[in-house]
Coordinates of N, CA and C in Angstrom, one line a residue:
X399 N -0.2 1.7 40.3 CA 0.9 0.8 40.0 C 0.4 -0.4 39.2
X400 N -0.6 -0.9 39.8 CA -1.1 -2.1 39.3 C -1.7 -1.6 37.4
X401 N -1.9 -0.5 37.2 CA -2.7 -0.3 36.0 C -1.1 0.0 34.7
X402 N -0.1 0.3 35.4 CA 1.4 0.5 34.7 C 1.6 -1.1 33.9
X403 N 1.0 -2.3 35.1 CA 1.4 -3.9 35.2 C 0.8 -4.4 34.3
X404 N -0.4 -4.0 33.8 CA -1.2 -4.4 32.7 C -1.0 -3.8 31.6
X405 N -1.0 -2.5 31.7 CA -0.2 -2.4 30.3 C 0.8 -2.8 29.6
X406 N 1.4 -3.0 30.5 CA 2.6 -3.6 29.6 C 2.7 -5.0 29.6
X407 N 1.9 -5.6 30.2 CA 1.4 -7.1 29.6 C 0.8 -7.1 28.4
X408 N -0.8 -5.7 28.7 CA -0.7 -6.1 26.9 C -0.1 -5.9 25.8
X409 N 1.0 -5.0 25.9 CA 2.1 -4.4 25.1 C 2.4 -6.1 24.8
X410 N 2.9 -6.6 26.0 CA 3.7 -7.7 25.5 C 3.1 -8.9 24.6
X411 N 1.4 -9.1 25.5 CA 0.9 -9.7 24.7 C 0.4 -9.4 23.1
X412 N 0.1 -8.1 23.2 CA 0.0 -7.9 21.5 C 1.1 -8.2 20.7
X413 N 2.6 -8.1 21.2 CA 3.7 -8.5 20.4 C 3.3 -10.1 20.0
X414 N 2.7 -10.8 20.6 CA 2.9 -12.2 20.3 C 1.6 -12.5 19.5
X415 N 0.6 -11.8 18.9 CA -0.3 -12.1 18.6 C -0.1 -12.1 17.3
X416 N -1.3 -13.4 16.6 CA -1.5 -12.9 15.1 C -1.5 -11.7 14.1
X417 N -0.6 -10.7 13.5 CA -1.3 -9.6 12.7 C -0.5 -9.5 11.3
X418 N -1.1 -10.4 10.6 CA -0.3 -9.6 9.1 C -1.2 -9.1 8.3
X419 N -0.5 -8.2 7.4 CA -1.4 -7.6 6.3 C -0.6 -8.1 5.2
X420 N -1.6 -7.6 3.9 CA -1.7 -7.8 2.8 C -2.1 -6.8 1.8
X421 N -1.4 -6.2 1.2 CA -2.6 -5.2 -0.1 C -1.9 -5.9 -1.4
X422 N -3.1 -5.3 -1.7 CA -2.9 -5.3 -3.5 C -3.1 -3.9 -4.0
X423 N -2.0 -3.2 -4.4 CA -2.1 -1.8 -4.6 C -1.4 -1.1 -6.2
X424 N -1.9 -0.4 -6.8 CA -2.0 0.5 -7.6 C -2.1 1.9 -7.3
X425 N -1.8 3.0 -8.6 CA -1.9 4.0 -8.2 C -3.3 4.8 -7.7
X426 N -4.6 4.0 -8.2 CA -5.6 4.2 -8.0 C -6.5 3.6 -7.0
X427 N -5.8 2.6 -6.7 CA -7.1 1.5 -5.4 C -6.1 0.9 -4.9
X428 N -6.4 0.8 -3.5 CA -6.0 -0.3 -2.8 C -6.7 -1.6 -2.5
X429 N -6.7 -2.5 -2.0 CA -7.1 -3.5 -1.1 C -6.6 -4.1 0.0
X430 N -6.9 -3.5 1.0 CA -6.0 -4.2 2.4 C -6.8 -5.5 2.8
X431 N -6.1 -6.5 3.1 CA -6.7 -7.7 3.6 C -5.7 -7.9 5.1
X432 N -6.4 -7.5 6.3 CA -5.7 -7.6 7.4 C -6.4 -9.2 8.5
X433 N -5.0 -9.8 8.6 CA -5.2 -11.1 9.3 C -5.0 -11.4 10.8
X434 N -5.8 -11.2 11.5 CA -5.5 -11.1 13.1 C -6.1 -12.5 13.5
X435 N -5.8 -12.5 14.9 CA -6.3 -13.9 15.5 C -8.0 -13.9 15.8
X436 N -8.3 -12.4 15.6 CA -9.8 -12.5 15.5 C -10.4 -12.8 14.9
X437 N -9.6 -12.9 13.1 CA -9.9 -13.2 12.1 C -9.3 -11.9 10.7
X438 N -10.1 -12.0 9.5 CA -9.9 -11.2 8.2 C -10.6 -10.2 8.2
X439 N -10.3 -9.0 7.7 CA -10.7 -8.0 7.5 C -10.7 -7.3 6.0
X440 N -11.2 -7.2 5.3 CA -11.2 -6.6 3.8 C -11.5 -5.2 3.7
X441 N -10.4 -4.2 3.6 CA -10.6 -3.1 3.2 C -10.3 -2.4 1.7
X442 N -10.7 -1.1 1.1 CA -10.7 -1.0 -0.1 C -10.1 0.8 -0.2
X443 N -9.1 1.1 -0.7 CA -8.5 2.6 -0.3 C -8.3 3.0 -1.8
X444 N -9.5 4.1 -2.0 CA -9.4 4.8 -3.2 C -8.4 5.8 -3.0
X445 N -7.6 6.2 -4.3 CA -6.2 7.2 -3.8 C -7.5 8.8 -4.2
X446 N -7.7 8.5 -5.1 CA -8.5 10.5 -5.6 C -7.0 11.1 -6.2
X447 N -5.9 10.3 -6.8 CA -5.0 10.8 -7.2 C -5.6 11.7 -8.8
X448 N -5.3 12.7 -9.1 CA -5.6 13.4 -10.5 C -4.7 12.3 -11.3
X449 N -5.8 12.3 -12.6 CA -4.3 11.1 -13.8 C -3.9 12.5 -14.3
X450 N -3.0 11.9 -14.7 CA -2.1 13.2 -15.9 C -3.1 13.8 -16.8
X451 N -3.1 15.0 -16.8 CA -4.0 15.8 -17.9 C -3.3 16.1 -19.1
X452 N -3.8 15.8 -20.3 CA -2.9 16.0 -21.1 C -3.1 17.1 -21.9
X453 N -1.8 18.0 -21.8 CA -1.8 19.7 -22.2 C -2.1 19.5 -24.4
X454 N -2.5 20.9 -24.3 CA -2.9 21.2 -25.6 C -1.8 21.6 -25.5
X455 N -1.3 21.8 -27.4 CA 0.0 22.2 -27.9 C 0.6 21.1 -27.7
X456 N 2.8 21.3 -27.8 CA 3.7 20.8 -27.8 C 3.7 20.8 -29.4
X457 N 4.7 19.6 -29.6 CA 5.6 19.6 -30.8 C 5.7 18.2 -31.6
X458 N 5.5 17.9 -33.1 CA 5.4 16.7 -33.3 C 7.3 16.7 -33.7
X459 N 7.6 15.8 -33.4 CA 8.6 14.7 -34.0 C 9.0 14.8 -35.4
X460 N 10.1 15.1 -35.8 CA 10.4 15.5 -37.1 C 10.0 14.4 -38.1
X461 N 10.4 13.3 -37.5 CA 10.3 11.7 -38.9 C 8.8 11.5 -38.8
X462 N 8.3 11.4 -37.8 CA 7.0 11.0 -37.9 C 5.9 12.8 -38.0
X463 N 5.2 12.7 -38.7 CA 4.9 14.5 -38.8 C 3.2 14.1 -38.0
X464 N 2.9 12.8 -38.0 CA 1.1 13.0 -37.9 C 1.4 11.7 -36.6
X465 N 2.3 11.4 -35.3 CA 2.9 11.0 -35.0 C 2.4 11.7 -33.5
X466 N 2.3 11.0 -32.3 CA 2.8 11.7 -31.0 C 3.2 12.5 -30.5
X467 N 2.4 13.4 -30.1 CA 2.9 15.1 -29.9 C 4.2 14.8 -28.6
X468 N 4.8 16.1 -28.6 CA 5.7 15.6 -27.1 C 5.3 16.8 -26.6
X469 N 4.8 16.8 -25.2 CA 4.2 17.9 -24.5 C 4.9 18.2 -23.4
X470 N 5.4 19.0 -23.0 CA 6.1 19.2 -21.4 C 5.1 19.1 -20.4
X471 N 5.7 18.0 -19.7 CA 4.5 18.4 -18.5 C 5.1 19.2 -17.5
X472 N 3.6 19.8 -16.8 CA 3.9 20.9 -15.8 C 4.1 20.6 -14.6
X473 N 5.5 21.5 -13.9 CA 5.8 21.1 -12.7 C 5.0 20.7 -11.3
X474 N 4.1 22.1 -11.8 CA 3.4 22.1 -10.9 C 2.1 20.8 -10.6
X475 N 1.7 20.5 -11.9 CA 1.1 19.1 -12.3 C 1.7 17.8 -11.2
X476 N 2.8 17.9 -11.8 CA 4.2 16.8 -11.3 C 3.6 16.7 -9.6
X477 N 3.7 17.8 -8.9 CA 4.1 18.5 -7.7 C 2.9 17.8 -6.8
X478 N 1.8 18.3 -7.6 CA 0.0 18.1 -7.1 C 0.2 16.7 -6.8
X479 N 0.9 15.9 -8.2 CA 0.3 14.4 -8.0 C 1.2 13.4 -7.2
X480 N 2.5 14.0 -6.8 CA 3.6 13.6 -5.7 C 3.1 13.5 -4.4
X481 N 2.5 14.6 -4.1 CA 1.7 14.8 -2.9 C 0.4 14.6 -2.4
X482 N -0.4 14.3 -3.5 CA -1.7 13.5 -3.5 C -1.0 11.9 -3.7
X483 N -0.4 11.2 -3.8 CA -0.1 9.9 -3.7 C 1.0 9.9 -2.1
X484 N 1.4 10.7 -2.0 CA 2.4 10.3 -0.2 C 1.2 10.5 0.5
X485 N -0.1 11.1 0.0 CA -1.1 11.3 1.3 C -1.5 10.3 0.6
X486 N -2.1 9.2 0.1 CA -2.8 8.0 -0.5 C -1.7 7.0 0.6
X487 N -0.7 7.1 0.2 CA 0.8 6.0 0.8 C 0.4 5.8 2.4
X488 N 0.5 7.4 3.0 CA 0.2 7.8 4.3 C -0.8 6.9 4.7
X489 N -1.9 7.0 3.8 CA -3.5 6.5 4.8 C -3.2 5.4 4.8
X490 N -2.9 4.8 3.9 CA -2.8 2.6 3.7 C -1.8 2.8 4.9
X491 N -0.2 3.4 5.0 CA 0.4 2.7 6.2 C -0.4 3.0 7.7
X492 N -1.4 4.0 7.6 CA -2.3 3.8 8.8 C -2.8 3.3 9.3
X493 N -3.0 2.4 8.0 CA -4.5 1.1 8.0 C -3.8 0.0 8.7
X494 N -2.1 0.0 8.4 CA -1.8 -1.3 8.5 C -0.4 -1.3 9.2
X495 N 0.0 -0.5 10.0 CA 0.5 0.4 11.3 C 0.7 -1.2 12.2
X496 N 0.3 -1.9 12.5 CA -0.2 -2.5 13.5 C 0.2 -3.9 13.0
X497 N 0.6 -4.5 11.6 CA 1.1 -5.8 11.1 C 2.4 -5.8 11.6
X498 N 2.7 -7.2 11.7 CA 4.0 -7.7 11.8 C 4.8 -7.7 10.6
X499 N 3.8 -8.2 10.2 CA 4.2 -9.4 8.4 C 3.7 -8.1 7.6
X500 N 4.2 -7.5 6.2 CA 3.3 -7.4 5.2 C 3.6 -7.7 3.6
X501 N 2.8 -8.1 3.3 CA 2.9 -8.6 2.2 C 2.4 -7.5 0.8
X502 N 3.1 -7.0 0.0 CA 2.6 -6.0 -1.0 C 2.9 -6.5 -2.6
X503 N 1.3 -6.5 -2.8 CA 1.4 -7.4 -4.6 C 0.9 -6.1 -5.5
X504 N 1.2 -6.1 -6.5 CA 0.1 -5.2 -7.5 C 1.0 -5.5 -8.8
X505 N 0.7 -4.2 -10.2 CA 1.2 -4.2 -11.1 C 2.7 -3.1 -11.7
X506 N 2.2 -2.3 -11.2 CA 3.6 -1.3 -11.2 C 4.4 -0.9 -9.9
X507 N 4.9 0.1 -10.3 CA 5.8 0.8 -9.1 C 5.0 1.0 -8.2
X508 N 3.7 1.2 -8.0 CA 3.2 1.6 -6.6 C 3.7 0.4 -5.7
X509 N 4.1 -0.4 -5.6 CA 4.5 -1.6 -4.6 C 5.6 -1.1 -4.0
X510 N 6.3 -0.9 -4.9 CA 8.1 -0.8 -4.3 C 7.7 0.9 -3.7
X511 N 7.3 1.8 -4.3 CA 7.4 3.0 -3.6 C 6.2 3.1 -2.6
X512 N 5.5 2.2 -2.3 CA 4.8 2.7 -0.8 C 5.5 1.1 0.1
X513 N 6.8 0.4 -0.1 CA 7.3 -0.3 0.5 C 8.4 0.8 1.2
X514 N 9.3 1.5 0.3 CA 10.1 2.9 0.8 C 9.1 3.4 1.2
X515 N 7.9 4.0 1.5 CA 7.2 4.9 2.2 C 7.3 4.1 3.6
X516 N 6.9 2.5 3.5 CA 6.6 2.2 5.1 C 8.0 2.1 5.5
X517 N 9.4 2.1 5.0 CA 10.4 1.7 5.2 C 11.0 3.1 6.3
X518 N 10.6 4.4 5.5 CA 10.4 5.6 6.0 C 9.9 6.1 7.6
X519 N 8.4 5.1 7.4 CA 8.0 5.9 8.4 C 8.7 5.5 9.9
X520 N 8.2 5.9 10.7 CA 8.7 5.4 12.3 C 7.8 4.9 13.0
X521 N 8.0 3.7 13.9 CA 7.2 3.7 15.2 C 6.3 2.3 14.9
X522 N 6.5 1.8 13.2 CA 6.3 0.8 13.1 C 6.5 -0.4 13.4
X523 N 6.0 -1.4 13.7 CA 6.6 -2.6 14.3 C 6.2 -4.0 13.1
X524 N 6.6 -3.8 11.7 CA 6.9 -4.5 11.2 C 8.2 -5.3 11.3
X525 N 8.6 -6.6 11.5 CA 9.3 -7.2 10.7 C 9.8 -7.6 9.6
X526 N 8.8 -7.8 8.4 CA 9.1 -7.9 7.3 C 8.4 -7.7 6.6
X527 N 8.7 -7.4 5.3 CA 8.0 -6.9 4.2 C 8.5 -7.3 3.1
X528 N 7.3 -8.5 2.4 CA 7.5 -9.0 1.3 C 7.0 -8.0 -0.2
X529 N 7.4 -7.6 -1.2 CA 6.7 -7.5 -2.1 C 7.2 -8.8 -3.3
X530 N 5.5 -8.8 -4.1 CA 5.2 -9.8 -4.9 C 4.6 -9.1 -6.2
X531 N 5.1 -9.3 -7.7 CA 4.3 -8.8 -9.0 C 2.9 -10.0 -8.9
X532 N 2.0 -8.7 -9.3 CA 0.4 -9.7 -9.5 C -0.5 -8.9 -10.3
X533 N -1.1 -9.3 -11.0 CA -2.2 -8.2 -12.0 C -3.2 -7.9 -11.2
X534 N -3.7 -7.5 -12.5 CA -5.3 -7.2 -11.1 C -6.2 -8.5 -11.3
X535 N -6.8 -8.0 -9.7 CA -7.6 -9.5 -8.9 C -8.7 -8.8 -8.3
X536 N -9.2 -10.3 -8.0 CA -10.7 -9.4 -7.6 C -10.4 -9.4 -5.6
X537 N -11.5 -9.2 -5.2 CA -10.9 -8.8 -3.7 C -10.6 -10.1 -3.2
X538 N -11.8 -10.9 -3.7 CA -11.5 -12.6 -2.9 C -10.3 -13.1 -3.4
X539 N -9.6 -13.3 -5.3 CA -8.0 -13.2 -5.2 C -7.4 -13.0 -4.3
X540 N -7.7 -11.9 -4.0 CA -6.1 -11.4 -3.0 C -6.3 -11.6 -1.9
X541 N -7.4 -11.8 -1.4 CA -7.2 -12.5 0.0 C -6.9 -13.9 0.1
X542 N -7.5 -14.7 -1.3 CA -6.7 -15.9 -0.8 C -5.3 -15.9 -1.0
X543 N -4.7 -15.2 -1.9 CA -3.1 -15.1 -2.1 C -2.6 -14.8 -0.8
X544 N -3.0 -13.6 -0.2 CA -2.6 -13.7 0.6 C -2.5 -14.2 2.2
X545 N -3.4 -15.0 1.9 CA -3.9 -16.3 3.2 C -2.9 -17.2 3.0
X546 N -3.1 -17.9 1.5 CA -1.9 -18.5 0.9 C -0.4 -18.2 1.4
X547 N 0.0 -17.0 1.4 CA 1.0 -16.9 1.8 C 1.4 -16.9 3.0
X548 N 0.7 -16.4 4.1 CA 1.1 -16.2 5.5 C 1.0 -17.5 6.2
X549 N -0.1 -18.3 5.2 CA -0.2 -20.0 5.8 C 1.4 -20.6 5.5
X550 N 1.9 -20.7 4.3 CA 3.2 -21.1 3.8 C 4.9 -20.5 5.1
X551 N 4.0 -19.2 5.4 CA 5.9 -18.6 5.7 C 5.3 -18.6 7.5
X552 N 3.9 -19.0 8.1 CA 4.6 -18.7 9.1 C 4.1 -20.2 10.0

């Protein structure tokens, strides 16, 4: 009985504790910067995503003849690199499963679509989730941005 009593103290107490995260993410690398009351943590998540290979053949463009080939890409291509990036998405929200706060910067769409990935998953105990446009930075950048930030909003 007594071992039920403490668990769920620390349930409770971990709800009250320090934990935000932060990445800076692209389709190729991450950077998680996680902020606890024990302190920062700097991690680095290579995706191993294939880039697009680009097919021999297709078709030039009528006006332009020495111009930009247009090539169809292959579905199955498409298919590989859908599912090699939800398993890249997957591992970062594993890393960071456990934030209250998170904060997501980078340069393209990887932001907003591993924001719908965490939006997705279940069992999370996020409250909010900011995304922010940022180029690329080196690791200490982005950890102060995002120290910067979590000092300002909380």
């Amino acid at each position: 009985m007594n071992l039920k009593i403490e668990l769920k103290w620390r349930a409770r107490m971990k709800a009250y504790q320090k934990n935000f995260a932060g990445l800076w993410i692209d389709r190729h690398k991450a950077v998680i910067v996680s902020i606890t009351d024990d302190g920062e943590t700097i991690e680095r998540v290579d995706s191993n995503v294939e880039r697009k290979v680009r097919l021999s053949g297709g078709s030039r463009t009528g006006k332009t003849p020495y111009g930009p080939q247009q090539v169809a890409v292959d579905g199955k291509q498409e298919a590989r690199i859908k599912r090699q990036l939800r398993q890249y998405y997957q591992e970062i929200i594993r890393r960071i499963q456990d934030a209250h706060q998170i904060l997501i910067l980078g340069p393209g769409e990887a932001k907003t679509e591993i924001k719908k990935e965490i939006q997705k998953s279940s069992g999370l105990v996020v409250k909010r989730i900011s995304v922010e446009p940022a180029d690329k930075m080196t690791e200490r950048q982005i950890a102060a941005r995002i120290r910067r930030f979590f000092t300002r909003v909380s």
